Amino acid sequence: MTLEDYYLKLPGFIKFNPKILKLSFDVTDRIKQSNGISTQDYLLKLSEESEVNNLRRKFRQLYVELLIFVDNVCNKHDIDYWLGFGTLLGAVRHGGFIPWDDDIDLVILRKDYKKLIEVLPKEIEEHDLKQSCGLTLLLENRKNYFSDFNSVYDVEDKGGNRMIDGKYNFLQIAWMKPFVKIDIFPFDFIEDDKLDAIYSKFAPAQYKFYDDMLRNKVKFFDRIDSARSEVGFTDSKTRQFSDTIEGVPHWKIRIFDYDKTFPLESIEFEGHKFKCPKDCNHHLTSMFGPDYMEFPKVIENHNTLELIEAQFGSTEEMDDAFDGALEFLKNINETF
């Protein structure tokens, strides 16, 4: 069992206590730092392994093509999204992926998020991507809202074994094999008179929602709006917004200024232009602190490249799958 599994077994009055919850996140972060690979060693390893770099190059190309598809859908339906978290940091600091990063994160305000949930499956079907893509929004009992679609959590290794535990409740789209996945996080406006209180309410409420969903104690659509309202989130436009109840649980809420975000601008990411906040410095400072341009001492990633390698019996089979996926997606994006 993981450390999280043990924590989830604690009584609610303990695990949802703000002080204990903060301590648990701090301990988890320290463990990650102590077990991680130093940034210097990782970059040295990358410079020496040509085979890994070839895999990484194709992996990133496929990721970008999937991102272009999502961008095309959003542009077609007048949906505002922007590069978020490490993806935005990579665009600003590296012009693309952070050297050790292996995923893409997008951010979208609630109104457009709901719209994307409705139009994205239709566009996937219209462009004959349903057999190749996974699309997921988890409900109670870890059921997929998109019941007739592959779930991103159905990804399997070459032996037919599932490799990812389905436990997060935000929108995700993936190319299933080779596996690349884009996380799309909803952001919510914060009521002006709840801004001060939200700092202490956010993490316990988010983690309780996460815990309740894992334990099937609540139904997603029966609980999500009331959980948001209790914390101070609103559908009405205010001066500030933040990440919200659905997300990877974390301690520090990141609050952003609407006027420093909109109107959105564009930024280069891996040779293509995608949407970004008007003031990227404001967003990155809020997420990572004022020293975000400096490299961390220890890297963190999701081990997606290792997961992809486990999907195939040989390097040749994997290369062919990447080439076929890239050709298919490029043709769709060029004629979108």
mmCIF file of C-alpha atoms in Angstrom:
data_model
loop_
_atom_site.group_PDB
_atom_site.id
_atom_site.type_symbol
_atom_site.label_atom_id
_atom_site.label_comp_id
_atom_site.label_asym_id
_atom_site.label_seq_id
_atom_site.Cartn_x
_atom_site.Cartn_y
_atom_site.Cartn_z
ATOM 1 C CA MET A 1 0.000 0.000 0.000
ATOM 2 C CA THR A 2 1.103 3.540 -0.725
ATOM 3 C CA LEU A 3 1.379 6.323 1.827
ATOM 4 C CA GLU A 4 -1.821 7.779 0.391
ATOM 5 C CA ASP A 5 -3.640 4.460 0.906
ATOM 6 C CA TYR A 6 -2.707 4.494 4.599
ATOM 7 C CA TYR A 7 -3.780 8.124 4.941
ATOM 8 C CA LEU A 8 -7.154 7.410 3.351
ATOM 9 C CA LYS A 9 -7.826 4.831 6.055
ATOM 10 C CA LEU A 10 -7.596 7.417 8.843
ATOM 11 C CA PRO A 11 -10.822 8.647 10.494
ATOM 12 C CA GLY A 12 -12.312 11.717 8.857
ATOM 13 C CA PHE A 13 -11.838 13.996 11.865
ATOM 14 C CA ILE A 14 -8.093 13.362 11.555
ATOM 15 C CA LYS A 15 -7.418 13.291 7.829
ATOM 16 C CA PHE A 16 -9.550 16.360 7.046
ATOM 17 C CA ASN A 17 -8.083 18.441 9.866
ATOM 18 C CA PRO A 18 -6.307 21.363 8.123
ATOM 19 C CA LYS A 19 -3.126 21.118 10.217
ATOM 20 C CA ILE A 20 -2.791 17.345 9.796
ATOM 21 C CA LEU A 21 -3.642 17.563 6.102
ATOM 22 C CA LYS A 22 -0.965 20.200 5.559
ATOM 23 C CA LEU A 23 1.556 18.059 7.452
ATOM 24 C CA SER A 24 0.723 15.050 5.265
ATOM 25 C CA PHE A 25 1.309 17.043 2.080
ATOM 26 C CA ASP A 26 4.588 18.391 3.478
ATOM 27 C CA VAL A 27 5.780 14.879 4.390
ATOM 28 C CA THR A 28 4.821 13.543 0.956
ATOM 29 C CA ASP A 29 6.721 16.370 -0.729
ATOM 30 C CA ARG A 30 9.825 15.689 1.357
ATOM 31 C CA ILE A 31 9.684 11.992 0.483
ATOM 32 C CA LYS A 32 9.426 12.831 -3.220
ATOM 33 C CA GLN A 33 12.385 15.177 -2.945
ATOM 34 C CA SER A 34 14.523 12.611 -1.114
ATOM 35 C CA ASN A 35 13.669 9.816 -3.581
ATOM 36 C CA GLY A 36 13.882 11.910 -6.750
ATOM 37 C CA ILE A 37 16.622 12.147 -9.348
ATOM 38 C CA SER A 38 18.808 15.223 -9.270
ATOM 39 C CA THR A 39 18.150 17.561 -12.179
ATOM 40 C CA GLN A 40 21.835 17.608 -13.117
ATOM 41 C CA ASP A 41 22.066 13.806 -13.259
ATOM 42 C CA TYR A 42 18.867 13.568 -15.294
ATOM 43 C CA LEU A 43 20.006 16.096 -17.901
ATOM 44 C CA LEU A 44 23.356 14.319 -18.170
ATOM 45 C CA LYS A 45 21.541 11.022 -18.715
ATOM 46 C CA LEU A 46 19.437 12.566 -21.478
ATOM 47 C CA SER A 47 22.523 13.808 -23.306
ATOM 48 C CA GLU A 48 24.008 10.289 -23.326
ATOM 49 C CA GLU A 49 21.028 8.147 -24.360
ATOM 50 C CA SER A 50 20.190 8.548 -28.031
ATOM 51 C CA GLU A 51 17.557 5.789 -28.034
ATOM 52 C CA VAL A 52 15.699 7.396 -25.149
ATOM 53 C CA ASN A 53 15.897 10.764 -26.876
ATOM 54 C CA ASN A 54 14.403 9.305 -30.074
ATOM 55 C CA LEU A 55 11.509 7.899 -28.056
ATOM 56 C CA ARG A 56 11.126 11.230 -26.272
ATOM 57 C CA ARG A 57 11.077 13.119 -29.596
ATOM 58 C CA LYS A 58 8.250 10.992 -31.034
ATOM 59 C CA PHE A 59 6.430 11.044 -27.704
ATOM 60 C CA ARG A 60 6.436 14.828 -27.695
ATOM 61 C CA GLN A 61 5.403 15.053 -31.331
ATOM 62 C CA LEU A 62 2.372 12.869 -30.641
ATOM 63 C CA TYR A 63 1.535 14.942 -27.576
ATOM 64 C CA VAL A 64 1.658 18.141 -29.620
ATOM 65 C CA GLU A 65 -0.588 16.696 -32.338
ATOM 66 C CA LEU A 66 -3.158 15.714 -29.716
ATOM 67 C CA LEU A 67 -2.892 19.221 -28.257
ATOM 68 C CA ILE A 68 -3.396 20.725 -31.724
ATOM 69 C CA PHE A 69 -6.570 18.666 -32.057
ATOM 70 C CA VAL A 70 -7.916 19.994 -28.738
ATOM 71 C CA ASP A 71 -6.905 23.514 -29.783
ATOM 72 C CA ASN A 72 -8.785 23.072 -33.068
ATOM 73 C CA VAL A 73 -11.913 21.948 -31.215
ATOM 74 C CA CYS A 74 -11.728 24.895 -28.818
ATOM 75 C CA ASN A 75 -11.209 27.413 -31.605
ATOM 76 C CA LYS A 76 -14.097 25.971 -33.606
ATOM 77 C CA HIS A 77 -16.483 26.280 -30.655
ATOM 78 C CA ASP A 78 -15.179 29.601 -29.256
ATOM 79 C CA ILE A 79 -13.856 27.994 -26.088
ATOM 80 C CA ASP A 80 -11.111 29.719 -24.130
ATOM 81 C CA TYR A 81 -8.445 27.464 -22.630
ATOM 82 C CA TRP A 82 -4.798 28.081 -21.850
ATOM 83 C CA LEU A 83 -1.596 26.180 -21.145
ATOM 84 C CA GLY A 84 -1.350 25.573 -17.421
ATOM 85 C CA PHE A 85 1.009 24.488 -14.660
ATOM 86 C CA GLY A 86 4.226 22.812 -15.898
ATOM 87 C CA THR A 87 3.147 23.132 -19.521
ATOM 88 C CA LEU A 88 2.978 26.922 -19.226
ATOM 89 C CA LEU A 89 6.263 26.952 -17.323
ATOM 90 C CA GLY A 90 7.846 24.881 -20.088
ATOM 91 C CA ALA A 91 6.559 27.252 -22.765
ATOM 92 C CA VAL A 92 7.984 30.299 -20.957
ATOM 93 C CA ARG A 93 11.259 28.806 -19.745
ATOM 94 C CA HIS A 94 12.056 26.328 -22.558
ATOM 95 C CA GLY A 95 9.824 27.152 -25.514
ATOM 96 C CA GLY A 96 8.229 23.715 -25.114
ATOM 97 C CA PHE A 97 8.337 20.809 -22.719
ATOM 98 C CA ILE A 98 10.379 21.048 -19.555
ATOM 99 C CA PRO A 99 13.216 18.579 -20.329
ATOM 100 C CA TRP A 100 11.938 16.007 -17.815
ATOM 101 C CA ASP A 101 8.209 16.667 -18.187
ATOM 102 C CA ASP A 102 5.960 13.983 -19.643
ATOM 103 C CA ASP A 103 2.450 15.383 -19.700
ATOM 104 C CA ILE A 104 0.385 18.370 -20.822
ATOM 105 C CA ASP A 105 -1.960 20.385 -18.609
ATOM 106 C CA LEU A 106 -4.651 22.757 -19.826
ATOM 107 C CA VAL A 107 -6.812 25.143 -17.803
ATOM 108 C CA ILE A 108 -10.329 26.298 -18.583
ATOM 109 C CA LEU A 109 -12.966 28.307 -16.724
ATOM 110 C CA ARG A 110 -16.120 26.476 -15.647
ATOM 111 C CA LYS A 111 -18.490 27.831 -18.310
ATOM 112 C CA ASP A 112 -16.207 26.793 -21.164
ATOM 113 C CA TYR A 113 -15.306 23.560 -19.360
ATOM 114 C CA LYS A 114 -18.955 22.468 -19.444
ATOM 115 C CA LYS A 115 -19.142 23.371 -23.109
ATOM 116 C CA LEU A 116 -16.006 21.369 -23.928
ATOM 117 C CA ILE A 117 -17.413 18.311 -22.135
ATOM 118 C CA GLU A 118 -20.325 18.395 -24.571
ATOM 119 C CA VAL A 119 -18.523 19.124 -27.846
ATOM 120 C CA LEU A 120 -15.271 17.155 -27.442
ATOM 121 C CA PRO A 121 -16.823 13.659 -27.744
ATOM 122 C CA LYS A 122 -18.766 14.768 -30.809
ATOM 123 C CA GLU A 123 -15.589 16.031 -32.477
ATOM 124 C CA ILE A 124 -13.730 12.821 -31.592
ATOM 125 C CA GLU A 125 -16.460 10.784 -33.248
ATOM 126 C CA GLU A 126 -16.726 13.086 -36.251
ATOM 127 C CA HIS A 127 -12.993 12.768 -36.943
ATOM 128 C CA ASP A 128 -12.893 8.967 -36.526
ATOM 129 C CA LEU A 129 -10.765 9.098 -33.388
ATOM 130 C CA LYS A 130 -13.054 7.094 -31.120
ATOM 131 C CA GLN A 131 -11.166 3.811 -31.473
ATOM 132 C CA SER A 132 -7.786 5.434 -30.864
ATOM 133 C CA CYS A 133 -8.641 7.923 -28.117
ATOM 134 C CA GLY A 134 -9.742 7.696 -24.534
ATOM 135 C CA LEU A 135 -12.002 10.340 -22.997
ATOM 136 C CA THR A 136 -12.754 10.379 -19.298
ATOM 137 C CA LEU A 137 -14.692 12.262 -16.654
ATOM 138 C CA LEU A 138 -15.109 9.964 -13.652
ATOM 139 C CA LEU A 139 -18.371 9.756 -11.733
ATOM 140 C CA GLU A 140 -19.392 7.665 -8.741
ATOM 141 C CA ASN A 141 -18.063 4.096 -8.646
ATOM 142 C CA ARG A 142 -15.353 5.349 -11.009
ATOM 143 C CA LYS A 143 -17.769 5.157 -13.913
ATOM 144 C CA ASN A 144 -16.952 7.176 -16.999
ATOM 145 C CA TYR A 145 -19.369 9.981 -17.879
ATOM 146 C CA PHE A 146 -18.585 9.146 -21.512
ATOM 147 C CA SER A 147 -19.988 5.630 -21.166
ATOM 148 C CA ASP A 148 -19.468 4.552 -24.776
ATOM 149 C CA PHE A 149 -15.860 5.807 -24.971
ATOM 150 C CA ASN A 150 -12.610 4.199 -23.927
ATOM 151 C CA SER A 151 -11.472 5.533 -20.572
ATOM 152 C CA VAL A 152 -7.962 6.937 -20.309
ATOM 153 C CA TYR A 153 -7.637 4.548 -17.365
ATOM 154 C CA ASP A 154 -8.149 1.533 -19.645
ATOM 155 C CA VAL A 155 -4.584 1.781 -20.945
ATOM 156 C CA GLU A 156 -2.930 -1.646 -20.866
ATOM 157 C CA ASP A 157 0.550 -3.104 -21.020
ATOM 158 C CA LYS A 158 1.514 -5.704 -23.608
ATOM 159 C CA GLY A 159 0.108 -8.431 -21.350
ATOM 160 C CA GLY A 160 -3.337 -6.835 -21.184
ATOM 161 C CA ASN A 161 -2.961 -5.534 -17.626
ATOM 162 C CA ARG A 162 -4.287 -2.074 -16.752
ATOM 163 C CA MET A 163 -1.498 0.265 -15.678
ATOM 164 C CA ILE A 164 -3.182 3.352 -14.185
ATOM 165 C CA ASP A 165 -5.502 3.650 -11.203
ATOM 166 C CA GLY A 166 -8.566 5.693 -12.126
ATOM 167 C CA LYS A 167 -9.146 8.192 -9.367
ATOM 168 C CA TYR A 168 -9.291 11.792 -10.631
ATOM 169 C CA ASN A 169 -12.472 13.613 -11.600
ATOM 170 C CA PHE A 170 -11.362 16.192 -14.155
ATOM 171 C CA LEU A 171 -11.627 15.931 -17.933
ATOM 172 C CA GLN A 172 -8.888 13.881 -19.616
ATOM 173 C CA ILE A 173 -8.221 12.945 -23.232
ATOM 174 C CA ALA A 174 -5.617 10.423 -24.364
ATOM 175 C CA TRP A 175 -4.234 8.670 -27.376
ATOM 176 C CA MET A 176 -4.331 5.144 -26.000
ATOM 177 C CA LYS A 177 -1.380 3.427 -27.724
ATOM 178 C CA PRO A 178 1.266 4.841 -27.585
ATOM 179 C CA PHE A 179 -0.183 6.459 -24.485
ATOM 180 C CA VAL A 180 -0.167 10.256 -24.182
ATOM 181 C CA LYS A 181 -2.720 12.063 -22.029
ATOM 182 C CA ILE A 182 -3.829 15.677 -21.666
ATOM 183 C CA ASP A 183 -5.355 16.791 -18.368
ATOM 184 C CA ILE A 184 -7.940 19.574 -18.628
ATOM 185 C CA PHE A 185 -8.565 21.297 -15.296
ATOM 186 C CA PRO A 186 -11.633 23.417 -14.520
ATOM 187 C CA PHE A 187 -11.052 26.721 -12.708
ATOM 188 C CA ASP A 188 -13.741 28.537 -10.720
ATOM 189 C CA PHE A 189 -14.430 32.153 -9.791
ATOM 190 C CA ILE A 190 -14.216 32.955 -6.064
ATOM 191 C CA GLU A 191 -16.876 35.043 -4.340
ATOM 192 C CA ASP A 192 -15.304 38.331 -3.254
ATOM 193 C CA ASP A 193 -16.454 38.037 0.347
ATOM 194 C CA LYS A 194 -15.149 34.433 0.619
ATOM 195 C CA LEU A 195 -11.618 35.198 -0.544
ATOM 196 C CA ASP A 196 -10.005 35.343 2.903
ATOM 197 C CA ALA A 197 -11.706 32.190 4.205
ATOM 198 C CA ILE A 198 -10.935 30.102 1.142
ATOM 199 C CA TYR A 199 -7.263 29.695 2.082
ATOM 200 C CA SER A 200 -8.175 27.488 5.045
ATOM 201 C CA LYS A 201 -11.254 25.827 3.526
ATOM 202 C CA PHE A 202 -9.887 24.784 0.154
ATOM 203 C CA ALA A 203 -7.558 21.841 0.845
ATOM 204 C CA PRO A 204 -9.816 20.012 3.336
ATOM 205 C CA ALA A 205 -12.837 20.421 1.045
ATOM 206 C CA GLN A 206 -10.925 19.284 -2.029
ATOM 207 C CA TYR A 207 -9.459 16.271 -0.280
ATOM 208 C CA LYS A 208 -12.825 15.300 1.220
ATOM 209 C CA PHE A 209 -14.451 15.405 -2.206
ATOM 210 C CA TYR A 210 -11.598 13.280 -3.583
ATOM 211 C CA ASP A 211 -11.949 10.797 -0.705
ATOM 212 C CA ASP A 212 -15.745 10.625 -0.989
ATOM 213 C CA MET A 213 -15.517 9.919 -4.714
ATOM 214 C CA LEU A 214 -12.919 7.155 -4.232
ATOM 215 C CA ARG A 215 -15.109 5.544 -1.577
ATOM 216 C CA ASN A 216 -18.285 5.974 -3.672
ATOM 217 C CA LYS A 217 -19.936 7.865 -0.818
ATOM 218 C CA VAL A 218 -21.378 10.564 -3.086
ATOM 219 C CA LYS A 219 -22.548 10.944 -6.659
ATOM 220 C CA PHE A 220 -20.456 13.404 -8.627
ATOM 221 C CA PHE A 221 -23.235 15.583 -10.063
ATOM 222 C CA ASP A 222 -25.201 15.484 -6.797
ATOM 223 C CA ARG A 223 -22.281 16.842 -4.807
ATOM 224 C CA ILE A 224 -19.974 18.923 -6.986
ATOM 225 C CA ASP A 225 -21.978 22.184 -7.046
ATOM 226 C CA SER A 226 -22.718 22.216 -3.317
ATOM 227 C CA ALA A 227 -19.084 21.368 -2.509
ATOM 228 C CA ARG A 228 -17.921 24.280 -4.657
ATOM 229 C CA SER A 229 -20.428 26.669 -3.080
ATOM 230 C CA GLU A 230 -19.451 25.713 0.482
ATOM 231 C CA VAL A 231 -15.847 26.689 -0.192
ATOM 232 C CA GLY A 232 -16.729 29.985 -1.879
ATOM 233 C CA PHE A 233 -16.640 29.151 -5.575
ATOM 234 C CA THR A 234 -19.252 30.642 -7.872
ATOM 235 C CA ASP A 235 -20.361 30.561 -11.506
ATOM 236 C CA SER A 236 -20.646 34.356 -11.501
ATOM 237 C CA LYS A 237 -17.701 36.379 -12.797
ATOM 238 C CA THR A 238 -15.611 37.994 -10.055
ATOM 239 C CA ARG A 239 -12.164 39.545 -9.878
ATOM 240 C CA GLN A 240 -10.327 36.303 -9.129
ATOM 241 C CA PHE A 241 -10.454 32.571 -9.795
ATOM 242 C CA SER A 242 -8.475 29.472 -8.889
ATOM 243 C CA ASP A 243 -8.154 25.736 -9.270
ATOM 244 C CA THR A 244 -11.202 24.103 -7.763
ATOM 245 C CA ILE A 245 -12.675 21.009 -6.123
ATOM 246 C CA GLU A 246 -11.951 18.588 -8.980
ATOM 247 C CA GLY A 247 -8.225 18.220 -9.258
ATOM 248 C CA VAL A 248 -5.183 16.487 -7.878
ATOM 249 C CA PRO A 249 -5.425 17.232 -4.130
ATOM 250 C CA HIS A 250 -2.814 19.683 -2.896
ATOM 251 C CA TRP A 251 -2.412 22.109 -0.045
ATOM 252 C CA LYS A 252 -1.822 25.548 -1.487
ATOM 253 C CA ILE A 253 -4.650 27.160 -3.420
ATOM 254 C CA ARG A 254 -3.408 29.157 -6.437
ATOM 255 C CA ILE A 255 -5.441 32.338 -6.990
ATOM 256 C CA PHE A 256 -5.289 34.324 -10.231
ATOM 257 C CA ASP A 257 -6.449 37.772 -11.264
ATOM 258 C CA TYR A 258 -9.007 37.813 -14.069
ATOM 259 C CA ASP A 259 -7.661 41.041 -15.558
ATOM 260 C CA LYS A 260 -4.121 39.593 -15.635
ATOM 261 C CA THR A 261 -5.402 36.560 -17.511
ATOM 262 C CA PHE A 262 -7.760 37.937 -20.140
ATOM 263 C CA PRO A 263 -7.771 38.602 -22.963
ATOM 264 C CA LEU A 264 -5.686 35.503 -23.597
ATOM 265 C CA GLU A 265 -2.576 35.750 -25.723
ATOM 266 C CA SER A 266 -0.508 33.087 -27.498
ATOM 267 C CA ILE A 267 2.849 31.515 -26.790
ATOM 268 C CA GLU A 268 5.124 29.135 -28.657
ATOM 269 C CA PHE A 269 5.191 25.558 -27.445
ATOM 270 C CA GLU A 270 7.241 23.006 -29.425
ATOM 271 C CA GLY A 271 7.098 25.114 -32.584
ATOM 272 C CA HIS A 272 3.359 25.831 -32.456
ATOM 273 C CA LYS A 273 1.283 28.652 -31.000
ATOM 274 C CA PHE A 274 -1.191 27.960 -28.215
ATOM 275 C CA LYS A 275 -3.211 30.106 -25.841
ATOM 276 C CA CYS A 276 -1.685 31.493 -22.652
ATOM 277 C CA PRO A 277 -2.624 34.066 -19.981
ATOM 278 C CA LYS A 278 -2.073 37.743 -20.749
ATOM 279 C CA ASP A 279 0.389 37.946 -17.850
ATOM 280 C CA CYS A 280 2.312 34.660 -17.681
ATOM 281 C CA ASN A 281 4.543 35.983 -14.907
ATOM 282 C CA HIS A 282 1.493 36.497 -12.676
ATOM 283 C CA HIS A 283 0.334 32.915 -13.250
ATOM 284 C CA LEU A 284 3.738 31.280 -12.867
ATOM 285 C CA THR A 285 4.567 33.243 -9.727
ATOM 286 C CA SER A 286 1.243 32.221 -8.206
ATOM 287 C CA MET A 287 1.917 28.562 -9.028
ATOM 288 C CA PHE A 288 5.653 28.169 -8.491
ATOM 289 C CA GLY A 289 6.870 31.258 -6.654
ATOM 290 C CA PRO A 290 9.081 34.129 -7.860
ATOM 291 C CA ASP A 291 12.041 31.880 -8.756
ATOM 292 C CA TYR A 292 10.161 29.815 -11.329
ATOM 293 C CA MET A 293 12.848 30.407 -13.995
ATOM 294 C CA GLU A 294 15.388 28.485 -11.911
ATOM 295 C CA PHE A 295 15.719 24.716 -12.281
ATOM 296 C CA PRO A 296 14.656 22.591 -9.283
ATOM 297 C CA LYS A 297 17.250 20.469 -7.523
ATOM 298 C CA VAL A 298 15.204 17.278 -8.000
ATOM 299 C CA ILE A 299 12.934 16.356 -10.910
ATOM 300 C CA GLU A 300 9.418 14.950 -10.793
ATOM 301 C CA ASN A 301 7.494 13.341 -13.641
ATOM 302 C CA HIS A 302 4.755 10.772 -14.242
ATOM 303 C CA ASN A 303 6.934 7.972 -15.716
ATOM 304 C CA THR A 304 4.829 8.030 -18.886
ATOM 305 C CA LEU A 305 7.735 6.964 -21.095
ATOM 306 C CA GLU A 306 8.211 3.810 -19.021
ATOM 307 C CA LEU A 307 4.481 3.167 -19.278
ATOM 308 C CA ILE A 308 4.637 3.434 -23.074
ATOM 309 C CA GLU A 309 7.555 1.010 -23.264
ATOM 310 C CA ALA A 310 5.490 -1.504 -21.280
ATOM 311 C CA GLN A 311 2.778 -1.372 -23.966
ATOM 312 C CA PHE A 312 4.997 -2.928 -26.640
ATOM 313 C CA GLY A 313 6.994 -6.095 -27.163
ATOM 314 C CA SER A 314 9.787 -4.443 -29.109
ATOM 315 C CA THR A 315 11.290 -1.091 -30.044
ATOM 316 C CA GLU A 316 10.304 -1.670 -33.669
ATOM 317 C CA GLU A 317 6.657 -2.226 -32.744
ATOM 318 C CA MET A 318 6.667 0.926 -30.641
ATOM 319 C CA ASP A 319 8.275 3.014 -33.401
ATOM 320 C CA ASP A 320 5.709 1.801 -35.930
ATOM 321 C CA ALA A 321 2.875 2.674 -33.557
ATOM 322 C CA PHE A 322 4.236 6.188 -33.031
ATOM 323 C CA ASP A 323 4.652 6.715 -36.778
ATOM 324 C CA GLY A 324 1.135 5.502 -37.517
ATOM 325 C CA ALA A 325 -0.430 7.624 -34.778
ATOM 326 C CA LEU A 326 1.471 10.731 -35.859
ATOM 327 C CA GLU A 327 0.461 10.326 -39.503
ATOM 328 C CA PHE A 328 -3.183 9.785 -38.564
ATOM 329 C CA LEU A 329 -3.427 12.778 -36.230
ATOM 330 C CA LYS A 330 -1.474 15.100 -38.518
ATOM 331 C CA ASN A 331 -3.856 14.351 -41.380
ATOM 332 C CA ILE A 332 -6.850 15.125 -39.160
ATOM 333 C CA ASN A 333 -5.355 18.382 -37.899
ATOM 334 C CA GLU A 334 -4.341 19.536 -41.371
ATOM 335 C CA THR A 335 -7.890 19.083 -42.664
ATOM 336 C CA PHE A 336 -9.782 20.081 -39.511
#
